[in-house]
Short mmCIF file of C-alpha atoms and ligand atoms in Angstrom, two decimals:
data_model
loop_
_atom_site.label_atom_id
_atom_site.label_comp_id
_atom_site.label_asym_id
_atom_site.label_seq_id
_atom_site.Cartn_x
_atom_site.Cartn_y
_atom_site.Cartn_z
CA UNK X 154 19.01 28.30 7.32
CA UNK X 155 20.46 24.64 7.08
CA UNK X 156 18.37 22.03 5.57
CA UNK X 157 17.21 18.85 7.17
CA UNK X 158 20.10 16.77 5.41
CA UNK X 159 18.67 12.80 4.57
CA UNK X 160 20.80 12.54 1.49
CA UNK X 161 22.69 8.66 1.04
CA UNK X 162 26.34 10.33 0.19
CA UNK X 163 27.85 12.33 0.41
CA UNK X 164 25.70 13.01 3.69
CA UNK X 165 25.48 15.85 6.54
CA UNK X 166 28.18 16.36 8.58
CA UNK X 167 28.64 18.03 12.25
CA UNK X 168 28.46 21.36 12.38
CA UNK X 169 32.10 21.23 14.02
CA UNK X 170 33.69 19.52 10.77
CA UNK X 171 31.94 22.27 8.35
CA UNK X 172 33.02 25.10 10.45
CA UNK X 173 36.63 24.07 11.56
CA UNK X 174 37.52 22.82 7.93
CA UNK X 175 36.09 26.02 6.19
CA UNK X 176 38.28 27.90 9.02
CA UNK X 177 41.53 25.71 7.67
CA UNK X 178 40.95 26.53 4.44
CA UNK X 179 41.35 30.23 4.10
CA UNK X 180 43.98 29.54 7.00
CA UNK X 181 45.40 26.09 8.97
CA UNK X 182 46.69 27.20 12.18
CA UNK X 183 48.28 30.32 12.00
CA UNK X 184 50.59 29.14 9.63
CA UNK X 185 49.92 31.34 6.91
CA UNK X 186 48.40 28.55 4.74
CA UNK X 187 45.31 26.99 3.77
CA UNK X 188 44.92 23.37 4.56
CA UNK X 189 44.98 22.83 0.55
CA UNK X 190 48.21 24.47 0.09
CA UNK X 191 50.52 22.86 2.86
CA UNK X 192 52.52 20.35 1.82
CA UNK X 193 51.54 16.85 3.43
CA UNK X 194 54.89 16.13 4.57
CA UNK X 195 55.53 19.60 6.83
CA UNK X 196 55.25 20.21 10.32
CA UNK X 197 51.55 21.49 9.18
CA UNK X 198 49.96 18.56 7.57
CA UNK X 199 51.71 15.18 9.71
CA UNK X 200 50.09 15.64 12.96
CA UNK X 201 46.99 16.00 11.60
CA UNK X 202 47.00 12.63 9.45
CA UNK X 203 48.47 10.88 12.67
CA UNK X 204 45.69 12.58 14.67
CA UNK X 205 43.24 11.22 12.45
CA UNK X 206 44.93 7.69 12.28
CA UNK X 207 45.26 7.88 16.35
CA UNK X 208 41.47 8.90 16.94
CA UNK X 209 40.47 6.29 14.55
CA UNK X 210 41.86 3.37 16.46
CA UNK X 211 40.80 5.41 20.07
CA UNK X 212 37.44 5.51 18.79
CA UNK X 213 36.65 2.52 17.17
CA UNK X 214 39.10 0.43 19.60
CA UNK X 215 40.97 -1.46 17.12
CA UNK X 216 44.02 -3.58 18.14
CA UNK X 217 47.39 -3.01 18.06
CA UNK X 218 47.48 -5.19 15.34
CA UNK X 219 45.68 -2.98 12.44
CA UNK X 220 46.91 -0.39 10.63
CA UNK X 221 44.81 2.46 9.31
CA UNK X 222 44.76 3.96 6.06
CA UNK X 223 43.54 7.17 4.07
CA UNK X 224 43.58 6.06 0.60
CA UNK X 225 41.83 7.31 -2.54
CA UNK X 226 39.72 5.92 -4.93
CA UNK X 227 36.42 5.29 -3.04
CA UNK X 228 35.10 1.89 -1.68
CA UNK X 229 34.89 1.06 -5.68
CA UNK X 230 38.75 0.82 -5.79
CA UNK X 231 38.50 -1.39 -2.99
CA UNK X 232 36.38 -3.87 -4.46
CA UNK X 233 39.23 -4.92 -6.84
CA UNK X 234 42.36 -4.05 -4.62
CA UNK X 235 40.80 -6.65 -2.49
CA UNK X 236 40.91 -9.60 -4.83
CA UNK X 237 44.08 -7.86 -6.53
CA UNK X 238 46.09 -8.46 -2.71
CA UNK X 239 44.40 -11.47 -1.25
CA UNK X 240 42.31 -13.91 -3.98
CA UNK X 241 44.41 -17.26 -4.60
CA UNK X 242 41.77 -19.00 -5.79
CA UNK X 243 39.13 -18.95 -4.29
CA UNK X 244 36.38 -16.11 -2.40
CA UNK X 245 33.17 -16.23 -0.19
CA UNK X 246 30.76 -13.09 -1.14
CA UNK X 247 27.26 -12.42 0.10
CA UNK X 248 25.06 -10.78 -1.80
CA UNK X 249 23.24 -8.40 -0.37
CA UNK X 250 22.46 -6.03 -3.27
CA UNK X 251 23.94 -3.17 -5.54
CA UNK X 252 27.19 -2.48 -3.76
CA UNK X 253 28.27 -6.51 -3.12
CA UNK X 254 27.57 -7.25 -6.71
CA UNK X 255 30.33 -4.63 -7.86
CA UNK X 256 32.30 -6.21 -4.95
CA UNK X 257 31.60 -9.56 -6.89
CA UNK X 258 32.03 -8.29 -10.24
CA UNK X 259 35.63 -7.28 -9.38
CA UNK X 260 36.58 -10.33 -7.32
CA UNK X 261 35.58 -12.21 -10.49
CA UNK X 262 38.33 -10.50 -12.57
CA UNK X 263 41.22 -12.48 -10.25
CA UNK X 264 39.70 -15.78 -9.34
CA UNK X 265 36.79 -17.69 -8.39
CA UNK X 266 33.73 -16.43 -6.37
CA UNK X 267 31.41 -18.37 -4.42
CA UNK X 268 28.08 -16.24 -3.17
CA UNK X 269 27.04 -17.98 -0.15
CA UNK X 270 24.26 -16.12 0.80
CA UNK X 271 22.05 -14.47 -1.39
CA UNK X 272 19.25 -12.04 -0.74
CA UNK X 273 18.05 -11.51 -4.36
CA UNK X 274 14.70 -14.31 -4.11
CA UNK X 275 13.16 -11.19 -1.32
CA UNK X 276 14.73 -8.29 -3.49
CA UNK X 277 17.68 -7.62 -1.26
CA UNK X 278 14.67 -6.89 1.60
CA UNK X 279 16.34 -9.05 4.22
CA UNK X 280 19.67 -9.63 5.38
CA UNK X 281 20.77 -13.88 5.33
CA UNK X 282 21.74 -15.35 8.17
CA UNK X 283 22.96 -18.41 9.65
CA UNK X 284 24.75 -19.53 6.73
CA UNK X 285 27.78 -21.73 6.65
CA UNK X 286 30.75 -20.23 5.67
CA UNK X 287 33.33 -22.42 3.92
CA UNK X 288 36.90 -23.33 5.19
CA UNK X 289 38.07 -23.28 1.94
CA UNK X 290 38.62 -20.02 0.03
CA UNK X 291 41.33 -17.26 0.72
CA UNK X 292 38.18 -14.74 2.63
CA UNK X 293 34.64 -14.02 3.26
CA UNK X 294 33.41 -10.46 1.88
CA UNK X 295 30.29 -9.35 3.30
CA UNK X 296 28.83 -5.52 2.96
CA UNK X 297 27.53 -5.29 6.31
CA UNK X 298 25.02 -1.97 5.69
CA UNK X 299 23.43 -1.99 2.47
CA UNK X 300 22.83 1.84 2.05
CA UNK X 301 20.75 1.25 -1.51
CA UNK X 302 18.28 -1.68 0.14
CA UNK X 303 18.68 -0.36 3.79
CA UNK X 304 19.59 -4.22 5.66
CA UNK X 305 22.24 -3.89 7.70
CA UNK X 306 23.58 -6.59 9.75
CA UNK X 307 24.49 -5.82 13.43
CA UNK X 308 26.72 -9.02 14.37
CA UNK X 309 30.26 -9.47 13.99
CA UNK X 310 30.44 -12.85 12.79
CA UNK X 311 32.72 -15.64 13.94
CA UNK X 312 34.76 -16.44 10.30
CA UNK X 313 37.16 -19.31 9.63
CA UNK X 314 38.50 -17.35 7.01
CA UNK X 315 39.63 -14.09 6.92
CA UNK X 316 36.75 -12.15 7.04
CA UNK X 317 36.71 -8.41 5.08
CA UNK X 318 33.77 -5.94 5.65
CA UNK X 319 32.52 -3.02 3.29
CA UNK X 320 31.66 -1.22 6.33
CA UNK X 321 30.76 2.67 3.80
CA UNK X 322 27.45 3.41 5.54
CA UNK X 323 27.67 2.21 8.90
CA UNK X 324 31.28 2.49 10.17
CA UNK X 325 31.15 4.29 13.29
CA UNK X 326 27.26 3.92 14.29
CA UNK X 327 27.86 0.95 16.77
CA UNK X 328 30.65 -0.52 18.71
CA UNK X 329 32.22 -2.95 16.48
CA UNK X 330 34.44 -6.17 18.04
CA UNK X 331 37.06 -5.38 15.03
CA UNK X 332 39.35 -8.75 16.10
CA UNK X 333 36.80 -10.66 14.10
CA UNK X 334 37.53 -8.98 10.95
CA UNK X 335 40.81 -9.29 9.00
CA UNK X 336 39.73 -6.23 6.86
CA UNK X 337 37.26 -2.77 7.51
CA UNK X 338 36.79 -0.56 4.73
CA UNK X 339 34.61 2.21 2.90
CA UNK X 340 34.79 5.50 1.21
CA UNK X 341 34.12 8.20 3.94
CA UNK X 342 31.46 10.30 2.74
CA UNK X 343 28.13 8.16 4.36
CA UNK X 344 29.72 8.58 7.91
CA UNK X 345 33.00 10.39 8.20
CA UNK X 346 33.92 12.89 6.07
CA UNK X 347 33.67 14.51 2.35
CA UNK X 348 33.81 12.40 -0.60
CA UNK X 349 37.44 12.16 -1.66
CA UNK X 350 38.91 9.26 1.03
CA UNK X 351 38.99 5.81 1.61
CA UNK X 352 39.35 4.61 5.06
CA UNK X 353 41.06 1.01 5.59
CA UNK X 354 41.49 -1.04 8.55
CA UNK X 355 43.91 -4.04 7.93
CA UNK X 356 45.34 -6.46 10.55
CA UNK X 357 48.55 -6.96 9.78
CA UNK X 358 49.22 -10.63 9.42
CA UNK X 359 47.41 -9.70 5.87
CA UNK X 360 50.54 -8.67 4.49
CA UNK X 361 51.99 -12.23 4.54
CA UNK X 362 48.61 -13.37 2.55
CA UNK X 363 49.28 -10.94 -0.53
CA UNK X 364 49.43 -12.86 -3.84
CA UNK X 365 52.79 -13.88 -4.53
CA UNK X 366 53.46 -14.50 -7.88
CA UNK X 367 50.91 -11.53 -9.18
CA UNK X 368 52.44 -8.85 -10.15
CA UNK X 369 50.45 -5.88 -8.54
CA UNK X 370 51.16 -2.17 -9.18
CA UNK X 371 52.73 -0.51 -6.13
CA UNK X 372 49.46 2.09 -5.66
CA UNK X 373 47.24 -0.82 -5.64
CA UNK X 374 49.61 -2.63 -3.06
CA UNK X 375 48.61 -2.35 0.90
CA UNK X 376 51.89 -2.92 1.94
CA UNK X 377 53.12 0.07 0.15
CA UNK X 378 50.95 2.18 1.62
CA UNK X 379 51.58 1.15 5.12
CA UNK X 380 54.92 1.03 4.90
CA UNK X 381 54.60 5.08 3.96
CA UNK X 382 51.95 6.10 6.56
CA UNK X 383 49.29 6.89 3.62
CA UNK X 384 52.03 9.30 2.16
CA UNK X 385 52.78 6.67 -1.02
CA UNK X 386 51.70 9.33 -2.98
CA UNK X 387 50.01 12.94 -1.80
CA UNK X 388 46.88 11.93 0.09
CA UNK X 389 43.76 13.96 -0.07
CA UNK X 390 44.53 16.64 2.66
CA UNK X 391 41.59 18.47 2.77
CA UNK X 392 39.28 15.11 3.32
CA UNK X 393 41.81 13.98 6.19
CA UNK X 394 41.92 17.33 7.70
CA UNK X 395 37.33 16.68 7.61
CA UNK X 396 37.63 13.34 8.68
CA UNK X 397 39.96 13.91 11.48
CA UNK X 398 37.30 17.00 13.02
CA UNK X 399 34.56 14.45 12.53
CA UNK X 400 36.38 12.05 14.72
CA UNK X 401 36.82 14.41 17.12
CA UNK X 402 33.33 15.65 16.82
CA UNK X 403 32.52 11.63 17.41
CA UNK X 404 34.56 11.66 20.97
CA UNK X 405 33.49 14.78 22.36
CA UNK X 406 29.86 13.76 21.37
CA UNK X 407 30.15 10.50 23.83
CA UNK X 408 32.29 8.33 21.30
CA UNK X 409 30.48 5.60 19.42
CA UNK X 410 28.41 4.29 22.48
CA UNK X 411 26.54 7.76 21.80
CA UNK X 412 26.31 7.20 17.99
CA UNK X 413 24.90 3.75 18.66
CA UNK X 414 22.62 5.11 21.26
CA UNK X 415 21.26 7.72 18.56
CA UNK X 416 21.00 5.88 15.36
CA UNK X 417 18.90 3.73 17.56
CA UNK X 418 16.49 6.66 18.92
CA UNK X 419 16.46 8.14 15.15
CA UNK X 420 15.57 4.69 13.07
CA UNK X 421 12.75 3.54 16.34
CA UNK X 422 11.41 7.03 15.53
CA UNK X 423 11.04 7.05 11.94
CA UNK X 424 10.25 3.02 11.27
CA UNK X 425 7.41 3.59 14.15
CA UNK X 426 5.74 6.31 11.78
CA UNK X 427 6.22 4.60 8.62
CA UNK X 428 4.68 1.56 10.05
CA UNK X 429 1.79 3.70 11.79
CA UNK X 430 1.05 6.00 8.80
CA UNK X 431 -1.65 4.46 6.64
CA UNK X 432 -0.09 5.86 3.48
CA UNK X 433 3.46 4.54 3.59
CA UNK X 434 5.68 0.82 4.76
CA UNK X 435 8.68 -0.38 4.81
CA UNK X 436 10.26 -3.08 2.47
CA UNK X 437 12.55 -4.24 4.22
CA UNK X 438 11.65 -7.35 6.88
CA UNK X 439 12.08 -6.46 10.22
CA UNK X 440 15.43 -7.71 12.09
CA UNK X 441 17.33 -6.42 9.32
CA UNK X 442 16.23 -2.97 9.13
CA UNK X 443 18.93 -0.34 8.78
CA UNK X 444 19.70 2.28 11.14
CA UNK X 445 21.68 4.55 8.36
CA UNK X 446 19.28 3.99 5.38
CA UNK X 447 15.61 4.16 5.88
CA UNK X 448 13.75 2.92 2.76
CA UNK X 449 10.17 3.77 2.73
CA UNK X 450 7.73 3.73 -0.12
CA UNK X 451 3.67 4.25 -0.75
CA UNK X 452 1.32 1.82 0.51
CA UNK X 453 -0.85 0.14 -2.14
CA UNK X 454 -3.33 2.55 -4.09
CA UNK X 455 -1.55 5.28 -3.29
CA UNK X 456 1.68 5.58 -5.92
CA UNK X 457 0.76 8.57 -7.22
CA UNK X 458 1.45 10.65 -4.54
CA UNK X 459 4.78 10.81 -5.01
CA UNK X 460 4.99 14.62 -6.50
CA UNK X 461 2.71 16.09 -3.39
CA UNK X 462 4.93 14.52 -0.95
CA UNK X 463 8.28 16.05 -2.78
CA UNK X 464 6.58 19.40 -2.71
CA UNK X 465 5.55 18.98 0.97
CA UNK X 466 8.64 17.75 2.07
CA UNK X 467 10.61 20.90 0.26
CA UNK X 468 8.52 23.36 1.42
CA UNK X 469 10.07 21.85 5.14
CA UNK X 470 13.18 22.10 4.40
CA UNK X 471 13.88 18.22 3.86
CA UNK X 472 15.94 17.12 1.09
CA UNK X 473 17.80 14.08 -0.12
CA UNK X 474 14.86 11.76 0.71
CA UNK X 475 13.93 10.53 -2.54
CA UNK X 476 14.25 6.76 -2.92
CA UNK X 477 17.44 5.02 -5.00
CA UNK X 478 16.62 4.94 -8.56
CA UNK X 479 16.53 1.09 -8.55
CA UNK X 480 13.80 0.77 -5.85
CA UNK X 481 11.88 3.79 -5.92
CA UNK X 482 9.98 5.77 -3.27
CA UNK X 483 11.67 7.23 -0.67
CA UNK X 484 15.02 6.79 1.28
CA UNK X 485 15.93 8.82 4.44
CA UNK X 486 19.81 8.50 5.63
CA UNK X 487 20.20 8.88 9.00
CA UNK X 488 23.69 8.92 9.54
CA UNK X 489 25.66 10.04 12.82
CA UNK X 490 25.67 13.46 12.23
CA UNK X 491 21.93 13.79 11.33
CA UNK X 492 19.53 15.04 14.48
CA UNK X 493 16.61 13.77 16.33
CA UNK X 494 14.84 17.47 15.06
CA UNK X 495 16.24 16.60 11.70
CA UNK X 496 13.96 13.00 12.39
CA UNK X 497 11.30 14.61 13.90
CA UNK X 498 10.77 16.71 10.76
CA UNK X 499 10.61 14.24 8.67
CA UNK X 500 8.01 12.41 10.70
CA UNK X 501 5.90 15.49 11.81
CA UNK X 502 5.94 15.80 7.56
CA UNK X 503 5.04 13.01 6.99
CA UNK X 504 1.41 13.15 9.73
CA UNK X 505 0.66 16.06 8.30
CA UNK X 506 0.60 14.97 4.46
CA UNK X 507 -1.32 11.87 6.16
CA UNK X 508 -4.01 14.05 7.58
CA UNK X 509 -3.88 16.29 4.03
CA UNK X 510 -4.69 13.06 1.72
CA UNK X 511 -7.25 11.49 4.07
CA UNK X 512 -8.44 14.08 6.08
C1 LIG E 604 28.70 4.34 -1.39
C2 LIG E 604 29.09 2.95 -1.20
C3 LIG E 604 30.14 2.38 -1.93
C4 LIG E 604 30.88 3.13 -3.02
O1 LIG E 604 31.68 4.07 -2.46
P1 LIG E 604 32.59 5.03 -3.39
O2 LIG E 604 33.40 5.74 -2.36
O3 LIG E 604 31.65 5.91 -4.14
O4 LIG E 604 33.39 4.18 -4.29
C5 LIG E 604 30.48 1.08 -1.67
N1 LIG E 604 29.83 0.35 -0.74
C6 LIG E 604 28.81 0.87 -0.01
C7 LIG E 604 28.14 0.02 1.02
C8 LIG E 604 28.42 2.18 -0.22
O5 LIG E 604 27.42 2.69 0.49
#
């Protein structure tokens, strides 16, 4: 029997995507291959990475302006391709936590860095908002779902600058108005796919902002890899071939309007019991809660539960809810592919340990 799947990343996928790619791997097609030994530039492998690429722009409606990518290397890579391409001089960040700061870290390497909004005086609990963003500095980084803190920030904002979103946890969960940002990226495993690729969304007047007079190795170039499709070098196959059946799973499912629609039902379902249940709150202020990552940890006098819970929870099937070793108690992800019953699980769990403890 499958498990009710909460874990932060990789995370569940559809049904669809585990069944279709495990079919493709003992044999894509009819073509007498798996999906990991075609090559990715036959007949085989191209219309599935221009599937993917097609869906991708269908389903999140991005302009004709964007390219899409499949890259390797995880959001990680990302966080220094970034400043590698496009830091002059100068770059906004907002710190929101874990994930931004390696963002930061990286930028750091290639220029300057000014954090213009910082969340660290509440613990990364809240997301900042209204703050001014300079007309100064080659772009404006933000992580717009912080999967390790659980904030999430649900407005595209209006940017001088080019603005570039780490968009790992929460691409795909809402419609997303993706002529604001210059740049949408993440590594696919919270939302999409298996661990393995990077997705990319770049509009293309980018290309004329790349650092001139830095000389930047061609697999860490973005113009490279558009100017080959993704096929630079051999992209992960297998992950594409995931990705693209997730996509699909997205569209027949009611397209992102339903994944908005149900990360909304899931996270109103699980914050009300965490704020009803006497033994357990949330950290995180309200307004910024996130719909993918669902902190929750003990209420006061009761940290030493922590074992029962685990045991409870098992014996129901539940995994992958144990908080983020650098805040502790409990974290449920609740990404697109996760269920209502998966939700309702966890809740009816966590009544009944409720009712064990106080009776
Ligand atoms: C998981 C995650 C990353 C890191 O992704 P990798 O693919 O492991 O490099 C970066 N940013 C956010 C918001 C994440 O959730």
């Amino acid at each position: 029997m499958r498990k009710h799947i909460f874990n932060a990343g990789p995370c569940k996928l559809s049904d669809p995507c585990l069944e279709n790619t495990a079919k493709a791997i003992l044999e894509l097609n009819n073509s007498g291959q798996s999906i990991l030994e075609v090559s990715h530039r036959s007949k085989d492998f191209e219309p599935i990475i221009n599937e993917a690429m097609a869906l991708f722009k269908e389903v999140l409606n991005i302009p004709d302006n964007y390219h899409v990518l499949f890259l390797g290397g995880g959001a990680s890579l990302q966080f220094a391709m970034i400043p590698f391409n496009f830091l002059k001089t100068k770059a906004a960040y907002v710190d929101t936590g874990t994930w931004a700061n390696k963002a930061i870290k990286e930028a750091k390497l290639f220029g300057k860095v000014e954090v213009i909004a910082n969340s660290e005086d509440k613990n990364h609990t809240y997301y900042p908002k209204g703050f001014k963003i300079p007309a100064d500095v080659d772009y404006l980084h933000i992580t717009s779902n912080n999967t390790i803190r659980g904030t999430e920030i649900f407005e595209d904002l209006d940017s001088p600058v080019p603005l570039i979103a780490d968009m790992s946890s929460d691409i795909m969960s809402r419609p997303v108005d993706v002529s604001k940002y210059a740049m949408i990226y993440g590594g696919a495993q919270k939302n999409l796919g298996p661990a393995g690729v990077t997705f990319v969304i770049l509009r293309d007047d980018m290309l004329q902002k790349v650092v001139a007079d830095r000389p930047i190795p061609s697999m860490l170039r973005y113009d490279v890899h558009i100017k080959d499709g993704s096929m630079y070098n051999t992209p992960p196959c297998v992950n594409i071939f995931a990705l693209n059946e997730t996509l699909k799973w997205v569209k027949a499912s009611g397209g992102i309007k339903a994944m908005d629609r149900l990360a909304n039902e899931r996270a109103d379902m699980l914050y009300a019991e965490i704020d009803r249940n006497s033994l357990f709150r949330a950290p995180v202020e309200k307004g910024s809660r996130s719909r993918m990552n669902i902190p929750f940890v003990w209420a006061d006098g009761t940290e030493d539960l922590t074992e029962k819970f685990m045991e409870l929870a098992k014996s129901r099937k539940i995994v992958g809810i144990k908080g983020h070793r650098s805040v502790g108690g409990f974290r449920a992800s609740t990404y697109n592919a996760c269920t209502i019953d998966d939700v309702k699980a966890l809740v009816t769990c966590m009544q009944d340990f409720e009712k064990q403890i106080k009776g």
